[in-house]
Amino acid sequence: MTKGLLSLSLLALTASGALADEIRVLNWQGYGTDLGWSLEAFEAATGHSVVHEYFNSEQEMLTKMRTNPGAYDVVLINAAYTTQAYEEGLLAAIDTAAIGNYAGIPANFAEDPSLVHKGAVYGVPWTWGLTAIAINTQAFDEAPTSLEVLWDPAHKGRVSIRDDAEEAVHLGALATGQDINNIEDLDAVEAKLRELMPQLRTFWASENDWNQFMAAGELDVASYWSGSAARSAGMGLPVEFVVPKEGAIAWLDGLSIPETSEHKEAAAQFIDWMIDPEFYVKWDAEGAPASANADAAAALPDDAFNKRVLGDPEVVKLAKFRAPMDDATREKYLALWQSLKAAQ
Amino acid sequence: MAEVIHAQDRRRLLTLLGPAYLWLTLAVFLPLSAMLFFSFLSDMPGDAPDWGVTLGNYTQFLENPTYATLLWKSLKLGVTVTLFCIVIGYPCALVLAKSIKGRAREALFLMVILPFWSNSLVRIFSWAIVLRGNGVLERTLNWILPFDIRLNLMFTTEAVVIGLVHSYLPYVILTSYLALQAIDDDLIDAARSMGASKLTILNRLLLPLSLPGLLAGAVLVFVPVVGSFMEPRILGGRMGTYYGTVIEDQFVAVYNWPLGAALSFILLAVVLVILGAASPVLRRART
């Protein structure tokens, strides 16, 4: 009898060992995957516990994947970097049949050439958003419609952009009417950015920075991310996100599974959880970027920023998605940006 | 017999100096030589399988005028901050060492050192709160003065200089204080009894005798200020791009460790050349 009980409990132990995995997620800190209430619910539903590790830049994320094989099960990768990770053999093909909510993702995201290689999916579209400008509503009677507001002498010394070479060059490309993924006249971009420099009060580096500058009344208008603008406005700051007529830089973040992951099934379950409409509606209440899952976006209340602004077809038309960038171009942009900053 | 003593001496020397050299090797030489090695690589070995040895990181400094511009800007910043530290710090040390005695001196000394014990990041953020628009400084001035005043100091080169001078002032005060302290008061009394004016005493007596301390303080300020990156980044805004911030970018933002290491060693070389050129002056001051 005791023997039977013992073997039964042993069986239970091994069974739970096979079912309950510890999933390791690599992401930016505070970016959706590490919400306490969601992880508790996920563990209650599937038995898998989730541990996080964070990165501070895309380069760091790639380095961590290369140097720690087997350490991660789910990695957040900006679609502009997914192709590079795929080509380095870092990613595993994802079995989308195991992800129930995948059907809700519209084709323009699901078939993104950065995420799909040789017919296999290497990244599940999770969130997207825009990089455009946000204004201090107290400094404007009427919201501007053009990116030229950054160059407006009336706001000299009260403008900010992020200290980031790619973002600066992309803004310059939009302002000079060029394709952000194929800039033909880089000199024009440089000249335009050189004009912008005296307008700037400072550079911002993080959302927290941005909020502090706005709260201190240092800025009238600054480049900003759509999701962050919704969060800042939700905190009570007088902030409004503006999608200028020249267009906005759009980004798409996907969730991928590293080739070396040892818990691929559990990882797929977690990805499914992350694109679940029910999770997204709760997350959006706390300030989330737009979901790439159309079902999730539709589930939002009508006054939600992500439905009201980013759900607007006119806005979607202005979104210019970032394509993958090769290292030579990236270095060229960096050199351009550094020389502009050094000339100050 | 003499040789035996010699060997004994050598053994004693070895056991006494050994720990110090071991520590230097572990804490200074090994990390520094690892960085020197990185500075000659084309890619970090962990990142790219096809890494190799190259001089490219050093030639980049010559090919791209941005780096030279920034180095020059940083050197100018170093000179400015050092001058301000001397102009403010030396008189402070003089008063501390020669005019104030007893309890008051201890209290003042503590006030000089106290900011030194606080974290530098905290100090710089405190300055950001003071200097920014509608910050502590502007409000106080507007409260005292009858007219409205806008300083707009935050995110300017001046703000960077203010923050750096405050951070590094204790070095000059402490080294000058020690040198001034060592000057016998009888010497000053003797000069005074011979009819020397206060200015003559300062110029002919105090300044030459305390010069080694003052110069040591100046070197201690100049070298780290040239490589500073945190203060310009927080207080300088768009003006805050310096040689140090570019090196920092290479390490934390673009992950080009080899280039960052090469730029650091170029900075080290330039600083050594400057100190070498100034060494005759330094040596004369010592004798």
XYZ file of C-alpha atoms in Angstrom:
631
model
C 0.000 0.000 0.000
C 2.712 2.447 1.050
C 4.662 1.331 -1.963
C 1.664 2.137 -4.166
C 1.276 5.579 -2.625
C 4.967 6.266 -2.998
C 5.030 5.335 -6.658
C 1.882 7.389 -7.181
C 3.430 10.483 -5.636
C 6.617 9.857 -7.594
C 4.553 9.672 -10.741
C 2.848 12.924 -9.805
C 6.226 14.519 -9.206
C 7.670 13.498 -12.537
C 4.466 14.437 -14.313
C 4.430 17.920 -12.843
C 8.124 18.151 -13.645
C 7.406 17.514 -17.285
C 4.452 19.882 -17.393
C 5.613 22.803 -15.285
C 8.575 24.506 -16.882
C 10.401 27.616 -15.932
C 10.317 29.918 -18.951
C 13.029 32.525 -19.301
C 11.975 35.691 -21.086
C 14.358 38.306 -22.498
C 12.704 41.701 -22.934
C 12.912 45.404 -22.107
C 12.039 45.987 -18.486
C 8.412 46.911 -17.797
C 7.278 45.961 -21.295
C 4.174 43.791 -20.925
C 5.685 40.359 -20.382
C 6.617 41.015 -16.751
C 3.291 42.183 -15.320
C 2.832 40.449 -11.965
C -0.901 39.771 -12.233
C -0.527 38.311 -15.707
C 2.297 35.964 -14.726
C 0.329 34.712 -11.707
C -2.662 33.993 -13.905
C -0.436 32.317 -16.487
C 1.135 30.081 -13.848
C -2.296 29.222 -12.460
C -3.539 28.311 -15.943
C -0.546 26.369 -17.274
C 1.718 25.614 -14.305
C 4.691 27.320 -15.970
C 6.578 29.913 -14.005
C 8.213 32.830 -15.807
C 11.585 34.417 -15.061
C 12.810 37.613 -16.717
C 16.060 38.992 -17.902
C 16.290 42.467 -19.387
C 18.240 44.216 -22.117
C 18.829 47.906 -22.755
C 19.404 47.890 -26.488
C 18.837 45.646 -29.468
C 22.583 45.029 -29.765
C 22.653 43.846 -26.180
C 19.726 41.505 -26.830
C 21.526 39.926 -29.809
C 24.765 39.617 -27.839
C 22.952 37.926 -24.959
C 21.352 35.391 -27.303
C 24.685 34.620 -28.971
C 26.663 34.247 -25.769
C 24.092 32.390 -23.600
C 22.735 29.492 -25.665
C 19.818 27.752 -23.944
C 19.332 30.563 -21.438
C 16.169 32.018 -22.992
C 12.839 30.624 -24.165
C 11.028 33.736 -25.347
C 12.764 36.822 -26.710
C 11.240 40.102 -27.751
C 12.755 41.189 -31.058
C 11.975 44.326 -33.009
C 11.017 43.169 -36.508
C 13.862 45.257 -37.946
C 16.270 42.868 -36.196
C 14.462 39.554 -36.651
C 16.030 38.873 -40.057
C 19.543 39.376 -38.658
C 18.817 37.014 -35.755
C 17.348 34.474 -38.183
C 20.367 34.661 -40.482
C 22.691 34.063 -37.554
C 20.732 30.893 -36.777
C 19.580 32.123 -33.409
C 15.850 31.518 -33.911
C 13.645 28.447 -34.065
C 10.696 28.120 -36.448
C 7.465 28.573 -34.496
C 4.606 26.116 -34.851
C 1.743 28.607 -35.199
C -0.834 25.805 -34.975
C 0.017 25.574 -31.277
C -0.813 29.250 -30.808
C -4.614 29.574 -30.759
C -4.734 33.360 -30.929
C -2.404 33.521 -33.961
C -5.446 33.428 -36.265
C -6.408 36.914 -35.072
C -3.269 38.504 -36.466
C -3.984 40.230 -39.786
C -1.957 39.259 -42.846
C -0.033 42.554 -43.103
C 1.616 41.744 -39.766
C 1.619 37.938 -39.910
C 3.224 37.849 -43.358
C 5.768 40.544 -42.647
C 8.879 39.560 -44.631
C 11.066 40.182 -41.588
C 9.230 37.560 -39.571
C 8.607 34.871 -42.176
C 11.533 33.132 -43.843
C 11.187 30.246 -46.322
C 7.555 29.790 -45.307
C 8.340 29.338 -41.623
C 7.393 31.839 -38.925
C 10.264 33.118 -36.783
C 8.450 35.843 -34.897
C 4.867 36.242 -33.717
C 3.719 39.869 -34.166
C 2.903 41.162 -30.710
C 2.736 44.933 -30.562
C 3.292 47.864 -32.842
C 3.426 51.573 -32.448
C 4.476 54.854 -33.952
C 7.350 57.196 -33.340
C 6.122 60.670 -34.109
C 5.743 63.814 -32.027
C 3.846 64.701 -28.893
C 2.954 68.223 -27.832
C 2.446 70.017 -24.571
C -1.201 71.008 -25.056
C -0.693 74.135 -22.941
C 1.783 75.506 -25.462
C -0.485 75.105 -28.500
C -3.920 76.533 -29.221
C -4.334 74.078 -32.031
C -2.443 70.839 -32.521
C 0.130 71.084 -35.344
C -0.300 68.860 -38.366
C 3.207 68.976 -39.773
C 6.609 67.790 -38.610
C 7.835 71.307 -39.441
C 6.679 72.356 -35.969
C 10.015 71.032 -34.676
C 11.771 73.615 -36.842
C 9.343 76.439 -35.946
C 11.351 79.404 -34.507
C 8.419 80.090 -32.158
C 9.389 76.965 -30.226
C 13.157 77.460 -30.325
C 14.812 75.986 -27.239
C 11.656 74.099 -26.302
C 12.036 71.091 -28.598
C 13.556 67.680 -27.926
C 14.283 64.490 -29.802
C 15.724 61.210 -28.603
C 19.482 60.798 -28.580
C 19.381 58.035 -31.160
C 21.078 58.104 -34.541
C 18.502 55.993 -36.422
C 15.520 57.868 -35.055
C 17.087 61.258 -35.806
C 17.937 60.269 -39.380
C 14.467 58.798 -39.919
C 12.849 62.014 -38.670
C 15.080 63.978 -41.015
C 14.067 61.700 -43.890
C 10.359 62.202 -43.169
C 10.827 65.964 -42.937
C 12.602 66.021 -46.312
C 9.953 63.822 -47.874
C 12.074 60.709 -48.326
C 11.489 57.010 -47.792
C 12.909 56.149 -44.360
C 14.076 52.740 -45.561
C 15.777 54.029 -48.675
C 17.233 57.472 -48.079
C 18.616 58.734 -51.361
C 19.686 62.227 -50.356
C 21.428 61.805 -47.017
C 23.014 65.259 -47.359
C 19.576 66.853 -47.325
C 18.765 64.925 -44.162
C 21.993 66.085 -42.573
C 21.328 69.715 -43.509
C 17.804 69.466 -42.134
C 19.036 67.980 -38.849
C 21.756 70.623 -38.576
C 18.992 73.243 -38.684
C 17.158 71.328 -35.979
C 20.026 71.284 -33.468
C 19.753 74.923 -32.269
C 16.039 74.357 -31.742
C 16.700 71.603 -29.216
C 16.642 72.079 -25.474
C 18.110 68.679 -24.732
C 17.937 65.053 -25.819
C 15.731 62.624 -24.002
C 16.782 59.049 -23.332
C 13.889 57.309 -21.608
C 10.166 57.658 -21.038
C 10.913 58.779 -17.491
C 13.192 61.544 -18.808
C 10.525 62.673 -21.201
C 7.843 62.858 -18.532
C 10.114 64.825 -16.219
C 10.979 67.386 -18.878
C 7.313 67.809 -19.792
C 6.240 68.040 -16.142
C 8.897 70.707 -15.487
C 7.531 72.690 -18.450
C 10.862 72.553 -20.297
C 9.396 71.430 -23.619
C 6.648 72.369 -26.060
C 7.064 69.557 -28.538
C 9.236 66.459 -28.696
C 9.521 63.234 -30.610
C 7.773 60.427 -28.774
C 6.412 56.896 -28.920
C 2.673 56.361 -29.269
C 2.319 53.928 -26.363
C 4.371 56.151 -24.087
C 2.296 59.198 -25.042
C -0.858 57.341 -24.012
C 0.797 56.454 -20.706
C 1.983 60.026 -20.087
C -1.466 61.426 -20.831
C -2.919 58.783 -18.521
C -0.645 60.070 -15.757
C -2.280 63.483 -16.082
C 0.406 65.263 -18.131
C -0.938 67.747 -20.720
C 0.291 65.643 -23.617
C -1.216 64.891 -27.006
C 0.250 62.545 -29.607
C 0.375 63.967 -33.122
C 0.784 61.945 -36.307
C 2.119 64.522 -38.770
C 1.074 64.567 -42.413
C 4.639 63.668 -43.502
C 4.186 60.274 -41.859
C 5.400 58.507 -38.752
C 8.067 55.882 -38.101
C 6.338 52.624 -37.299
C 7.817 49.656 -35.533
C 6.630 46.129 -34.984
C 7.741 44.021 -32.058
C 7.542 40.248 -32.296
C 8.038 37.425 -29.844
C 10.471 34.729 -30.944
C 11.746 31.439 -29.590
C 15.525 30.909 -29.635
C 16.830 27.836 -31.455
C 18.549 26.717 -28.239
C 15.435 26.945 -26.043
C 14.700 23.779 -24.065
C 11.060 24.631 -23.358
C 9.711 25.407 -26.816
C 6.174 24.139 -26.082
C 5.851 26.194 -22.921
C 7.314 29.166 -24.784
C 4.613 28.867 -27.454
C 1.985 28.746 -24.708
C 3.397 31.936 -23.239
C 3.358 33.694 -26.617
C -0.259 32.611 -27.047
C -0.988 34.138 -23.633
C 0.692 37.394 -24.632
C -1.415 37.899 -27.775
C -4.615 36.895 -25.988
C -7.320 39.628 -26.292
C -8.317 39.261 -22.641
C -4.750 39.893 -21.471
C -4.349 42.799 -23.877
C -7.463 44.652 -22.731
C -6.219 44.506 -19.133
C -2.716 45.547 -20.156
C -4.042 48.439 -22.234
C -5.772 49.837 -19.163
C -2.295 50.236 -17.653
C -0.819 51.745 -20.815
C 0.192 49.414 -23.624
C 1.342 49.833 -27.218
C -1.074 48.829 -29.969
C -1.656 45.110 -30.288
C -0.793 43.372 -33.532
C -3.730 41.032 -32.923
C -6.821 42.508 -34.604
C -9.123 40.577 -32.251
C -7.347 42.124 -29.265
C -7.527 45.628 -30.752
C -11.229 45.196 -31.447
C -11.858 44.133 -27.865
C -10.743 47.522 -26.541
C -13.264 50.093 -25.316
C -13.988 52.756 -27.955
C -12.287 55.605 -26.102
C -8.971 53.730 -25.676
C -6.043 55.565 -27.289
C -4.947 52.453 -29.154
C -8.380 52.145 -30.751
C -9.183 55.858 -31.156
C -5.847 57.007 -32.631
C -3.931 53.971 -33.861
C -7.115 52.215 -34.991
C -7.844 55.130 -37.345
C -7.287 53.966 -40.956
C -5.965 57.437 -41.885
C -3.247 57.081 -39.235
C -2.424 53.554 -40.325
C -1.865 54.881 -43.863
C 0.781 57.315 -42.550
C 2.719 54.569 -40.778
C 6.075 53.856 -42.419
C 7.380 50.560 -41.115
C 11.085 50.239 -40.425
C 12.801 47.689 -42.615
C 15.899 45.752 -41.520
C 19.053 47.815 -41.680
C 22.544 46.558 -42.458
C 25.485 47.381 -40.228
C 27.154 49.674 -42.783
C 24.070 51.916 -42.982
C 23.713 51.910 -39.228
C 27.322 52.991 -38.801
C 26.891 55.690 -41.446
C 23.888 57.112 -39.556
C 25.767 56.932 -36.284
C 28.732 58.827 -37.712
C 26.413 61.475 -39.145
C 24.605 61.898 -35.838
C 27.814 62.037 -33.814
C 29.329 64.685 -36.049
C 26.159 66.786 -35.712
C 26.264 66.491 -31.929
C 29.999 67.158 -31.775
C 29.566 70.382 -33.744
C 27.472 71.856 -30.924
C 78.658 36.660 3.742
C 77.616 39.898 2.159
C 75.849 37.973 -0.547
C 73.779 36.027 2.004
C 72.510 39.236 3.525
C 71.786 40.457 0.050
C 69.680 37.379 -0.665
C 67.887 37.787 2.656
C 67.156 41.390 1.843
C 65.812 40.445 -1.485
C 63.528 37.833 0.043
C 62.251 40.319 2.571
C 61.701 42.872 -0.147
C 59.801 40.326 -2.163
C 57.479 39.314 0.679
C 56.823 42.930 1.575
C 56.245 44.203 -1.932
C 54.654 41.024 -3.292
C 51.070 41.675 -2.168
C 51.165 45.201 -3.554
C 52.430 44.046 -6.943
C 50.001 41.144 -7.000
C 47.189 43.570 -6.336
C 48.401 45.932 -9.052
C 48.625 43.054 -11.517
C 45.140 41.789 -10.728
C 43.331 45.100 -10.397
C 45.120 47.336 -12.878
C 47.384 45.527 -15.275
C 45.134 42.612 -16.312
C 41.922 44.580 -17.039
C 43.908 47.297 -18.760
C 45.791 44.853 -20.964
C 42.514 43.104 -21.810
C 41.186 46.481 -22.982
C 44.388 47.097 -24.922
C 43.888 43.719 -26.614
C 40.241 44.555 -27.444
C 41.313 47.837 -29.000
C 43.164 45.924 -31.734
C 40.258 43.630 -32.649
C 37.886 44.037 -35.556
C 34.972 42.505 -33.602
C 34.441 41.106 -30.143
C 35.222 37.346 -30.290
C 31.826 36.464 -28.768
C 29.888 38.511 -31.323
C 31.355 37.562 -34.644
C 33.088 34.350 -35.633
C 35.313 36.154 -38.153
C 37.076 38.529 -35.777
C 40.647 39.459 -36.404
C 43.438 41.778 -35.402
C 43.384 45.250 -36.914
C 44.615 48.798 -36.492
C 41.308 50.060 -37.890
C 40.002 51.339 -34.586
C 42.959 53.658 -34.232
C 42.888 54.852 -37.825
C 39.198 55.693 -37.377
C 40.261 58.377 -34.938
C 42.415 59.930 -37.654
C 39.913 59.470 -40.481
C 36.872 60.838 -38.673
C 37.378 64.471 -37.623
C 34.517 64.144 -35.122
C 36.719 62.408 -32.584
C 39.517 64.970 -32.750
C 36.981 67.813 -32.441
C 35.487 66.187 -29.381
C 38.878 65.482 -27.812
C 39.826 69.131 -28.238
C 36.483 70.161 -26.723
C 37.080 67.842 -23.755
C 40.617 69.171 -23.225
C 39.267 72.732 -23.185
C 36.653 71.644 -20.657
C 39.404 70.071 -18.538
C 41.446 73.308 -18.564
C 38.404 75.470 -17.719
C 37.289 73.265 -14.845
C 40.839 72.983 -13.478
C 41.285 76.775 -13.546
C 38.009 77.349 -11.716
C 38.938 74.699 -9.156
C 42.273 76.441 -8.514
C 40.784 79.939 -8.345
C 38.116 78.842 -5.873
C 39.922 76.038 -4.077
C 43.312 77.599 -3.328
C 41.958 80.621 -1.392
C 39.664 78.245 0.514
C 42.642 76.089 1.481
C 44.633 79.183 2.422
C 41.925 80.432 4.763
C 41.451 76.952 6.213
C 45.145 76.429 6.839
C 46.260 79.832 7.990
C 43.348 81.920 9.277
C 40.991 79.545 11.016
C 41.969 77.528 14.043
C 40.431 74.891 16.298
C 36.809 73.785 16.175
C 35.772 76.097 13.361
C 38.423 74.575 11.114
C 37.189 71.051 11.790
C 33.641 72.069 11.020
C 34.615 73.816 7.775
C 36.792 70.885 6.788
C 33.861 68.546 7.243
C 31.753 70.776 5.013
C 34.404 70.591 2.294
C 34.623 66.820 2.468
C 30.954 66.037 3.041
C 29.831 66.406 -0.605
C 32.816 64.244 -1.494
C 31.318 61.364 0.447
C 27.979 61.520 -1.311
C 27.455 59.649 -4.554
C 28.480 61.684 -7.590
C 25.272 60.848 -9.439
C 23.232 62.217 -6.521
C 25.315 65.395 -6.572
C 24.761 65.902 -10.282
C 21.020 65.291 -10.068
C 20.846 67.783 -7.198
C 22.471 70.323 -9.497
C 19.917 69.489 -12.175
C 17.148 70.330 -9.696
C 18.865 73.589 -8.753
C 19.713 74.755 -12.261
C 16.699 73.788 -14.324
C 14.116 76.335 -15.491
C 11.850 77.350 -12.624
C 14.192 75.367 -10.387
C 15.511 76.146 -6.922
C 18.031 78.764 -8.084
C 15.644 80.737 -10.283
C 12.898 80.726 -7.689
C 15.235 81.947 -4.965
C 16.598 84.736 -7.159
C 13.113 85.804 -8.197
C 12.060 85.840 -4.580
C 14.976 88.079 -3.559
C 15.213 90.319 -6.601
C 12.437 92.731 -7.519
C 12.597 92.012 -11.272
C 11.883 88.760 -13.096
C 14.979 86.790 -13.988
C 15.478 83.866 -16.387
C 18.851 82.180 -16.088
C 18.350 79.267 -18.478
C 21.454 77.606 -17.091
C 20.320 74.008 -17.429
C 21.546 72.187 -20.553
C 24.392 74.606 -21.233
C 28.161 74.292 -21.122
C 28.090 76.509 -18.011
C 25.946 73.932 -16.225
C 28.492 71.214 -17.047
C 31.337 73.376 -15.723
C 29.405 74.175 -12.518
C 28.666 70.502 -11.872
C 32.238 69.389 -12.571
C 33.846 72.172 -10.496
C 31.660 71.244 -7.547
C 32.517 67.561 -7.948
C 36.278 68.025 -8.153
C 36.873 71.081 -5.938
C 37.697 69.013 -2.811
C 40.778 67.558 -4.547
C 42.369 70.994 -4.948
C 41.338 72.120 -1.470
C 42.690 68.998 0.208
C 46.046 68.853 -1.584
C 46.630 72.607 -1.253
C 45.595 72.491 2.384
C 48.128 69.776 3.154
C 50.903 71.711 1.424
C 49.973 74.976 3.130
C 49.644 73.283 6.503
C 53.248 72.114 6.242
C 54.557 75.706 5.952
C 55.858 76.828 9.342
C 53.975 79.824 10.726
C 57.322 81.183 11.974
C 58.351 81.720 8.359
C 55.367 83.964 7.790
C 56.024 85.809 11.038
C 59.641 86.311 9.987
C 58.602 87.706 6.616
C 56.111 90.002 8.282
C 58.722 91.254 10.735
C 60.912 92.135 7.769
C 58.111 94.316 6.469
C 56.720 92.092 3.700
C 53.176 92.927 2.627
C 50.433 90.296 2.547
C 50.691 90.073 -1.224
C 54.455 89.591 -1.090
C 54.053 86.830 1.494
C 51.567 85.089 -0.781
C 53.633 85.499 -3.943
C 57.138 84.884 -2.617
C 56.463 82.499 0.236
C 53.158 80.669 0.352
C 52.565 80.102 -3.352
C 56.037 78.708 -4.198
C 56.107 76.502 -1.093
C 52.632 75.076 -1.649
C 52.928 74.774 -5.436
C 53.553 70.985 -5.411
C 50.271 70.446 -3.573
C 48.384 72.809 -5.823
C 49.740 71.168 -8.986
C 49.010 67.687 -7.668
C 45.434 68.821 -7.112
C 45.261 70.327 -10.596
C 46.434 67.054 -12.191
C 43.933 65.105 -10.080
C 41.154 67.310 -11.458
C 42.286 67.652 -15.070
C 42.695 63.960 -15.900
C 39.231 62.691 -14.876
C 37.452 65.798 -16.197
C 38.828 65.232 -19.708
C 37.251 61.773 -19.697
C 34.055 62.739 -17.872
C 30.787 61.584 -19.400
C 28.082 61.449 -16.729
C 28.066 65.146 -15.859
C 27.957 66.409 -19.472
C 25.216 63.930 -20.317
C 22.916 64.982 -17.475
C 23.652 68.711 -17.289
C 24.759 69.467 -20.832
C 21.690 68.540 -22.863
C 22.429 69.005 -26.544
C 25.733 70.728 -25.667
C 26.795 67.725 -23.621
C 28.551 65.632 -26.263
C 32.174 65.190 -25.258
C 34.935 62.681 -25.870
C 33.918 60.777 -22.748
C 30.278 60.479 -23.802
C 31.307 59.078 -27.193
C 33.435 56.424 -25.481
C 30.518 55.608 -23.197
C 28.242 55.276 -26.250
C 30.633 52.746 -27.789
C 30.424 50.570 -24.689
C 26.784 50.832 -23.654
C 24.802 51.901 -26.727
C 26.382 50.629 -29.947
C 28.391 47.752 -28.457
C 31.542 48.593 -30.343
C 33.927 47.721 -27.514
C 37.041 47.658 -29.723
C 36.473 51.234 -30.913
C 35.612 52.373 -27.374
C 38.801 50.785 -26.049
C 40.893 52.354 -28.815
C 39.413 55.799 -28.130
C 40.134 55.341 -24.414
C 43.767 54.503 -25.069
C 44.147 57.490 -27.380
C 42.807 59.644 -24.542
C 45.246 58.009 -22.125
C 48.125 58.686 -24.528
C 47.131 62.324 -25.046
C 46.823 62.913 -21.304
C 50.222 61.277 -20.724
C 51.791 63.472 -23.424
C 50.301 66.579 -21.803
C 51.534 65.562 -18.362
C 54.920 64.689 -19.849
C 55.172 68.123 -21.476
C 54.243 69.715 -18.179
C 56.656 67.589 -16.156
C 59.573 70.093 -16.217
C 57.252 72.612 -14.566
C 56.056 69.992 -12.107
C 59.630 68.969 -11.275
C 60.761 72.543 -10.743
C 57.868 73.010 -8.366
C 58.978 70.062 -6.294
C 62.500 71.358 -5.617
